[in-house]
Each structure stands twice: as structure tokens, then as C-alpha cells.
């Protein structure tokens, strides 16, 4: 009874603990340069395309928080390693004296690559028991409730100086062999470069060591914590890698699920009580069945006779062999795991583990890993630690519905049990869709490394403070469109379904657009009024190269007799007005001048034939102009380009019928007037836009004549 009361109190303590990793700062590790990742109290989803840094992040956490493995030369930033190599070689090219001055310089440590990881752990000063962390409290301000830790992998200056001096002979020889007279002559791909780089890398790692500190908020005052174990022991950390050993072939005898099931239940008190009785029960059964006697009689009787005969020949006395049985709880667990089989009941008969696909095996595996970790966090020694579980790419082998079910169950389970944090890395749109935008951190692979986009910060700045109506609009638009954006290389925004059909066909068919076929293009349907809503996320935050293909849009009922008449009309396109509308003055930015078609034409750059959105070179808008006969829709533009005329020029009914027959395009010809214009043809075909587009796409010759604004948009995106 006393034991059960103690367990209940411990569980309550565990569930009330709110100690969390709130932020991790990383600098100098692989592609991470001065990046800060904020973690949610419950589940954080780290989304990114392949090679964006997700696995690198987990590898680092395994070393720093899990104490697993060590750091190597490849873990230093590649750019830092290259700069270090070039600095050494450049100094050596100048001569031994210059090299010695470089090595002895007081700023040598600042030039050598290093890895810096900083952790902020927050706690509730009222509810949390911080006994394990109390020795590392640097700031005594009662208004603050965080601990700060630093992990550093850097060189020792005395060892680095000695190593550099030892390297000088090798560097000098390579310079002489290659004939380098300046650093600009060095070819990073040459065999000489690679051999010397390997030697410099090896010396760098040999001179480096891990160090851990606790610090104040600004990391200006730091004190050593002793060994790395002292930091590791503050965390109960587990990482489940993406390379999980799963199999769905009949020869699979691993019984992997059995092992996971044992892991889940082994901390349960009922299980422990039953397990403690197991060894005695087994030994009793062995004696009861006379297994010992039978084994001794059959197996050892003749062996002891042989031993006795041998011992008589050399004068030494040998003792008889006998069998005994020693069964421990570890033996019991091994026996149970080997004997137990995880089975599925299908069509009324039992089926083995291999009968289920990899998706189900992965789902069950991950569930058991999570449950095992959750139970471990309730152990008394873990109640006072930060409990962090990391799952790498749980979507492996799962179809979208299964991914959705898993992440929703995980979110619900973590919220239900409390006392732990979970981080999930993913490149699954389905998992992104099932997560709240505040939970998402996006890892963006860019030329200068990996950049972290914090969508909680974005949501707070761009959505949460807006009006209720604006928030509803943002949330709706992002819910239906934004998951693919997180993994995209580039973005095309378009108005309607026929535009997308046409754009995709052009990218597929035109040789000059082949570069776009190898990139991940996210297509975002925005109508004619909502493209500007996406700019803060897509262009400003994610920094994706984006083209918006929209319509010129002006009053179609207006009487137009010349281009000059057209230029005086006002644009009715909300997107164009939002991006390009003129302001009367900086003092009164809300008072905007009406945007005319003439104003818009002035925005179009002759090269590349697009209008760039003010304030960025990453986003441009494409719309119809003179080459498309001043059309106001895609269909008008296509006909205008195919016929080489403007949209208000008329043709006889007979001419239209002949053109329809020759071109095999599907469009309607109105009865009135006798000589309809392109605009009147398109208006008459407004309910058959999809049929018109299909007939166009099925004619490969017609696809060769493309409205210039569309082609300019796709060429620029591909550049």
C-alpha cells in the first residue's frame, strides 16, 4: 500500500513538471550558422525538404543531449573548414616567418573552426522541482525562470599551435609540388588539395575537445560544469532515427515488435512483480520435470567416464561435471521475448508480424517507442529532468491517412500525459497539414547554409494581431495551400484551374522550360484577389522565388476605340492594386491614387517582361499587355496571340467558324453581333473554359504559340 501511494505521488509530480528546452542556438555545426530554434512546450514539428538539415540536427542532439558518439571533422562548418585551410596555406605561401606569425597571433582561436551549442531550459518557479538543476542557476532575478547551458567543441590553443607547426612541412611540400604562388591558384577539387585538407582536418579534430558550461542569459558570464556527462545527466533524451529496421517479408524472424512491447511494459509495477517470481517458477518447473537428471544421465555420464580415464593416465584427479540451473530476471526477459509472438487476427486466423505491410509495422514501432519513452519519464530519476523525445521522419512507409492518424494521436497523447516534449522532423505535407502553424519550424536549405523559419513568430507578427476577419482569411488560405510551400523550390500563383492546366502543359512540353521540370514547384491558386495575402509568408519569410500570373482586368463593358482609351481605364484586379497602387504621400499612405492600365504598363520591365513587386527581387507579376492584344483574361490572350490581333478587333461569323474548324478549338460563337470580337467570343464561351483549354492542350502545334506574358513568367522563374 505504501509503495502504490509513493508511485501515485511520483506520477503526479512528473505530470506537473514543466521544465522544457525552450530554445537551442547552433553555430558552426555543418550547415548551421548562428541559427536559433525555439521549441514548443509539447510537440514541435521541424519540416524541411531533403538535405535541409533535419538529420544533422538530430545527430547533434544525440551527441550533446544523449551523449552518444562524438564529433568529427565533417561536423565543422564546411565553409569554416575551407577558410581555415586557405588561411594556413596562404600564410605558408608567404614563407615560414609569416606562417609562424600567423600561428602565434593572439586571434588564432577566432580563426579556427568551432561548434557552439547553447540551450535554454525554462521552468515554473512555483511548481517545478529543480533539485537537479539548482547548482547551475546563474541569474537570481526572481522574474526570470531559465537555466542556460553551453556546449562547445573547440581547439585548445597550445595544442593547435603545436599541430600547425607540425603541419608546416606538409603544407610547404604541397605548395612546392603544385607551384602555388597565391591562394587563388588552389583548386579545391584536386587530389593534392584533398590530401592536405584531410591532414589539416585531422589535426583540427585532434586539438579539439568538448566543454560544457552554465551561463547567464547573454552568455557573457560562463562557468565550467565539469565533464560532458554533467550536462547529459540533466536530460532524459531519446532519438528514433529514420533508418528503422523494418521488414515485411516472410523470412523476417526478428520479432522486432516483441522487443518494443517488452520495453513498454518493463517499467510497470505489476510486470516487475510478476517478473520477480519468474526465475523461481522456472527452476521449480525444471526440477519437477526432472530435466536436470535426464540431462545428466544422457549427456554427462559418458563424458565423465572419458574424463576419468584421461585423468588416470596423467596422475591428476579430475572432478565429475554436473549441471545446475541459474535463472535471473534478465534471462526471464530474454526467454519471454524469444517465446512471445506478435500476431494479427485476420479472417479468423492468426497471422505473423510479416503479414502486415511496412506502414503498419512502422506505425506500431513508433507508437511503442513513444509509449516506452513516456513510461520512462515517469521513473523517479527522470521526474526532475528535461524529457525530450525526437522522432525522425515518422512518415516513412505510411500512406497519407496513416500519417495523419499518427501525428494526431501523438499530439493528443503528449497533451494528455504531460511531463515531456516531442520534436518531429518531417518532409510530409500531411504531417504539416495536421500540425498547428504555431508548432512548425521550417528548415530552409540556402546557399549559405540552413536557415530556420519560425512559423510561430510569423503567425504572431502577421496574423494574430490582425482583425478577426483577416485572421479567418489567413487561416483558411494557409490551411488549403501552404503545406506544399514549406518544401518548394519555387512558387507559381495562378487564378483558376485552366491557368494551372496550361502552365503545367507548357512546362512539360517546351524544351526551354526543362529546368523547371527538375524542381519542386508549388502551385497556389489565389484567384484574382488574394495573391498579396501570401506575400509575407512566401516571399518575405520563406524567401521563395515566386511568380504571380494574373489577369489585367478592367471594365469589360467600357467602349474602347484606341490603346489610349484603354490606358485611362482603372484596373479592377485586387492583387495588382495591392502591389502597385500609388500613394498620395508618405504621411497618408491609406489615401491611394486610382491605378490605371497605363500606370500598370509602366511597371513592366522590358526584360524580363514582368512587373517586379516593390521591395523584393524574389517576386514578380505577369499580366497581359500589348503583345497579347491588351487582353483581360487568359482565354482572350491565347486567341489574340494565335490570331495576331487585339481583343476588340472583329471577324465575321463565317471567319470564326472556319477558324474553329481549322484549329479544332472548342469555343462558342454568339449569334449577335454579325462580326464578334475576341472578347465577345470568350464571353460566349465562359461556361466552356475547361473544354476550350483541353482542346488547346491536345493540339501540340497550338502550344508552340504562347502568350508572351506567360512565357516571360516561366523563363524568369527558371532563371
PDB file of N, CA, C and O in Angstrom, residues 187-197:
ATOM      1  N   UNK A 187      43.120  24.710 -56.435  1.00  0.00           N
ATOM      2  CA  UNK A 187      41.943  24.026 -56.988  1.00  0.00           C
ATOM      3  C   UNK A 187      41.368  23.096 -55.926  1.00  0.00           C
ATOM      4  O   UNK A 187      41.959  22.052 -55.629  1.00  0.00           O
ATOM      5  N   UNK A 188      40.215  23.458 -55.362  1.00  0.00           N
ATOM      6  CA  UNK A 188      39.661  22.646 -54.264  1.00  0.00           C
ATOM      7  C   UNK A 188      39.350  21.203 -54.650  1.00  0.00           C
ATOM      8  O   UNK A 188      39.233  20.345 -53.783  1.00  0.00           O
ATOM      9  N   UNK A 189      39.231  20.912 -55.954  1.00  0.00           N
ATOM     10  CA  UNK A 189      38.907  19.542 -56.356  1.00  0.00           C
ATOM     11  C   UNK A 189      40.109  18.683 -56.657  1.00  0.00           C
ATOM     12  O   UNK A 189      39.969  17.486 -56.933  1.00  0.00           O
ATOM     13  N   UNK A 190      41.304  19.243 -56.576  1.00  0.00           N
ATOM     14  CA  UNK A 190      42.497  18.479 -56.932  1.00  0.00           C
ATOM     15  C   UNK A 190      42.846  17.464 -55.850  1.00  0.00           C
ATOM     16  O   UNK A 190      42.496  17.622 -54.679  1.00  0.00           O
ATOM     17  N   UNK A 191      43.580  16.434 -56.253  1.00  0.00           N
ATOM     18  CA  UNK A 191      43.962  15.395 -55.292  1.00  0.00           C
ATOM     19  C   UNK A 191      44.903  15.959 -54.227  1.00  0.00           C
ATOM     20  O   UNK A 191      44.844  15.570 -53.055  1.00  0.00           O
ATOM     21  N   UNK A 192      45.787  16.893 -54.621  1.00  0.00           N
ATOM     22  CA  UNK A 192      46.705  17.490 -53.660  1.00  0.00           C
ATOM     23  C   UNK A 192      45.938  18.262 -52.580  1.00  0.00           C
ATOM     24  O   UNK A 192      46.266  18.195 -51.390  1.00  0.00           O
ATOM     25  N   UNK A 193      44.930  18.984 -53.036  1.00  0.00           N
ATOM     26  CA  UNK A 193      44.101  19.738 -52.087  1.00  0.00           C
ATOM     27  C   UNK A 193      43.426  18.786 -51.107  1.00  0.00           C
ATOM     28  O   UNK A 193      43.437  19.011 -49.891  1.00  0.00           O
ATOM     29  N   UNK A 194      42.838  17.719 -51.620  1.00  0.00           N
ATOM     30  CA  UNK A 194      42.081  16.797 -50.772  1.00  0.00           C
ATOM     31  C   UNK A 194      42.979  16.097 -49.752  1.00  0.00           C
ATOM     32  O   UNK A 194      42.585  15.911 -48.592  1.00  0.00           O
ATOM     33  N   UNK A 195      44.169  15.707 -50.169  1.00  0.00           N
ATOM     34  CA  UNK A 195      45.098  15.040 -49.243  1.00  0.00           C
ATOM     35  C   UNK A 195      45.511  15.992 -48.131  1.00  0.00           C
ATOM     36  O   UNK A 195      45.504  15.635 -46.937  1.00  0.00           O
ATOM     37  N   UNK A 196      45.863  17.221 -48.502  1.00  0.00           N
ATOM     38  CA  UNK A 196      46.284  18.194 -47.495  1.00  0.00           C
ATOM     39  C   UNK A 196      45.109  18.592 -46.597  1.00  0.00           C
ATOM     40  O   UNK A 196      45.273  18.756 -45.381  1.00  0.00           O
ATOM     41  N   UNK A 197      43.918  18.720 -47.188  1.00  0.00           N
ATOM     42  CA  UNK A 197      42.727  19.051 -46.403  1.00  0.00           C
ATOM     43  C   UNK A 197      42.473  17.991 -45.334  1.00  0.00           C
ATOM     44  O   UNK A 197      42.144  18.303 -44.182  1.00  0.00           O
TER      45      UNK A 197
END
